[in-house]
Amino acid sequence: MSALHQLRIADWLKTTPTGQTITVSGWVRTKRGNKDIAFVALSDGSTINTLQIVAELVNFDEEIIKKIQTGCSLRVTGALVASQGAGQTVDLQAQKIEILGEADAEKFPLQKKKHTLEFLREIAHLRPRTNTFGAILRIRHALAFAIHKYFNDHHFYYIHAPIITGSDAEGAGEMFRVSTIDPQNPPKTGNGEIDYSQDFFGKSANLTVSGQLESELAAMALSRVYTFGPTFRAENSNTARHLAEFWMIEPEMAFFELTDNMDLAEDFLQYLIKYAMEHCADDLVFLEKRLIEEESQLKKEDRNPMPLLEKLKFVSETAFERITYTEAVAILEKSGRKFEFPVKWGIDLQSEHERYLVEKHFKKPVILTNYPKDIKAFYMKLDEDGKTVRAMDVLFPGIGEIIGGSQREEDYEKLSKRIDEMGIHRESLWWYLETRQYGTVPHSGFGLGFERLVLFVTGMGNIRDVIPFPRTPKNLEF
RNA sequence: UCCUUGGUAGCUCAGCCGGUUAGAGCAUCUGACUGUUAAUCAGAGGGUCGCUGGUUCGAGCCCAGCCCGAGGAGCCA
């Protein structure tokens, strides 16, 4: 049978064992046994669970059995039978064992024991073979798939925003330069600066920090669009919540106002969480157990108030609190709490403030809206009072800002004025401004950091552990 | 980038006030064991104490610089 149609371990574990002869392939997790019999836990990544291979040693060459060690790959043919042991329902009584690739036990870094996440980061080429990363990668896949499904079902078109861009006017962060100029001998202009007119694109180029502006252009024709692609920030951020390369989802909708935008964000997030709970139940149960075990060493106040699955259920079923920035500041001022950064209308809210609102005051996700215009981006729609803008940030417990979005300024004159006020180079945005001159409409959108979503759903603590090969300052291995 | 903290065996860690041959558990290897569940039991091997320089009769330990990790902060998604 073609490998394409072969059943996987996940499929076999669900079937009723009748002694039928099957063939499975995978990697050895552990081998146990005595001089008569060997038990091998085999994984093919299709599920967190392993298939137990039972080998009566009299039937096999001693050399073969010796080579079956943690990490090696096997193809096994045998009879699928009900297990005599207690730990699993089915066994594969091996008739033929083929070693596809050996793994020297003295050198193979993954052992039959717990490893720290920090150590596994150093062996990112092998960590998908652990239970934890297998679970995370399957959940990550399910969420990515669910994102496309949700948007498709809601009549959004998937737009591919460019990864190399010439515009640097968004102010979303430091950018990585893209260039083919010889760094040893760059062409210079008369005043000694590097002459990018001689570079590949004839001007200075960067990796994108956001697909939003391009998304807006497409929304002005297709009404509902979204991007889902890699995004790059050259910020020297060393935290458990930042990556230099991450994946972002950015829907942009014509004819959506701020409230519609909030409705979408809330429905979308709750759908994604429910999807993961429905399709990755085994993996989530495993991660929940892992988390409880890990947190058992912590003090009570440092633990998560709810087990993972309960938290996901709660967030996916509870309406998010929606309050304005001004109301939030009032709550913080009345809280009587001493914050490291004192609260005053006009300041950007700090982590400690957001955490208080989400984790202490409301105890559920919060959507903060109508921030002061001076702490937000130029493209956000000005409110009638002239002081605030129609921004919205979705704050999640333990994560902080998971979504940042806004209704966009569709009025040419107002947008133009904001660009000048904020000292932005308007010539490089001529194409963006034209959308406000030709058939402008009210529209809104937001950005969701994909890894932050995966972080929340998996309950993991460090964003470097929810992406296969993290890119962070001083780290470009693999 | 700032603050705090750490780097000792393959992994997780201990190592007293600077003192003789640097330890433990797990992993690995060898042996024992009639169905194991991170199997169990017994034994063995395994070290550039992050790097560079300095202080000292003597440095894993003290000092300086650098590299890397973790927690927190800032920036944000």
XYZ file of C-alpha atoms (C1' of nucleotides) in Angstrom, chain A residues 106-128 130 133 290 294 462 464-465 470 475 477-478, chain B residues 8-13 26-27 68-70:
45
model
C 25.624 6.943 24.512
C 25.293 10.022 22.314
C 21.566 10.550 21.730
C 20.718 13.558 23.916
C 17.095 12.721 24.689
C 16.859 10.370 27.633
C 14.065 8.473 29.299
C 13.747 11.280 31.796
C 12.481 14.827 32.124
C 14.514 17.511 30.436
C 14.348 21.213 31.126
C 12.835 23.420 28.432
C 16.068 25.447 28.426
C 18.082 22.337 27.540
C 15.597 21.322 24.842
C 15.958 24.761 23.238
C 19.615 23.936 22.683
C 18.615 20.799 20.788
C 15.747 22.281 18.798
C 16.492 19.816 15.971
C 15.462 16.928 18.243
C 12.899 18.435 20.574
C 9.914 17.673 18.305
C 9.514 14.831 22.987
C 6.858 19.498 21.745
C 2.745 18.602 32.896
C 5.743 21.744 37.265
C 8.017 30.969 27.082
C 10.479 30.265 22.376
C 8.831 26.944 23.157
C 12.797 30.568 17.562
C 20.242 33.176 18.615
C 21.070 28.206 15.464
C 19.171 25.686 13.321
C 30.611 22.094 37.919
C 29.834 14.569 34.396
C 25.234 13.358 28.736
C 20.972 15.705 32.059
C 19.464 17.943 37.011
C 22.220 19.709 40.904
C 19.203 10.137 36.795
C 21.068 8.616 31.909
C 25.637 32.371 27.127
C 20.985 31.017 29.986
C 16.835 32.200 33.428
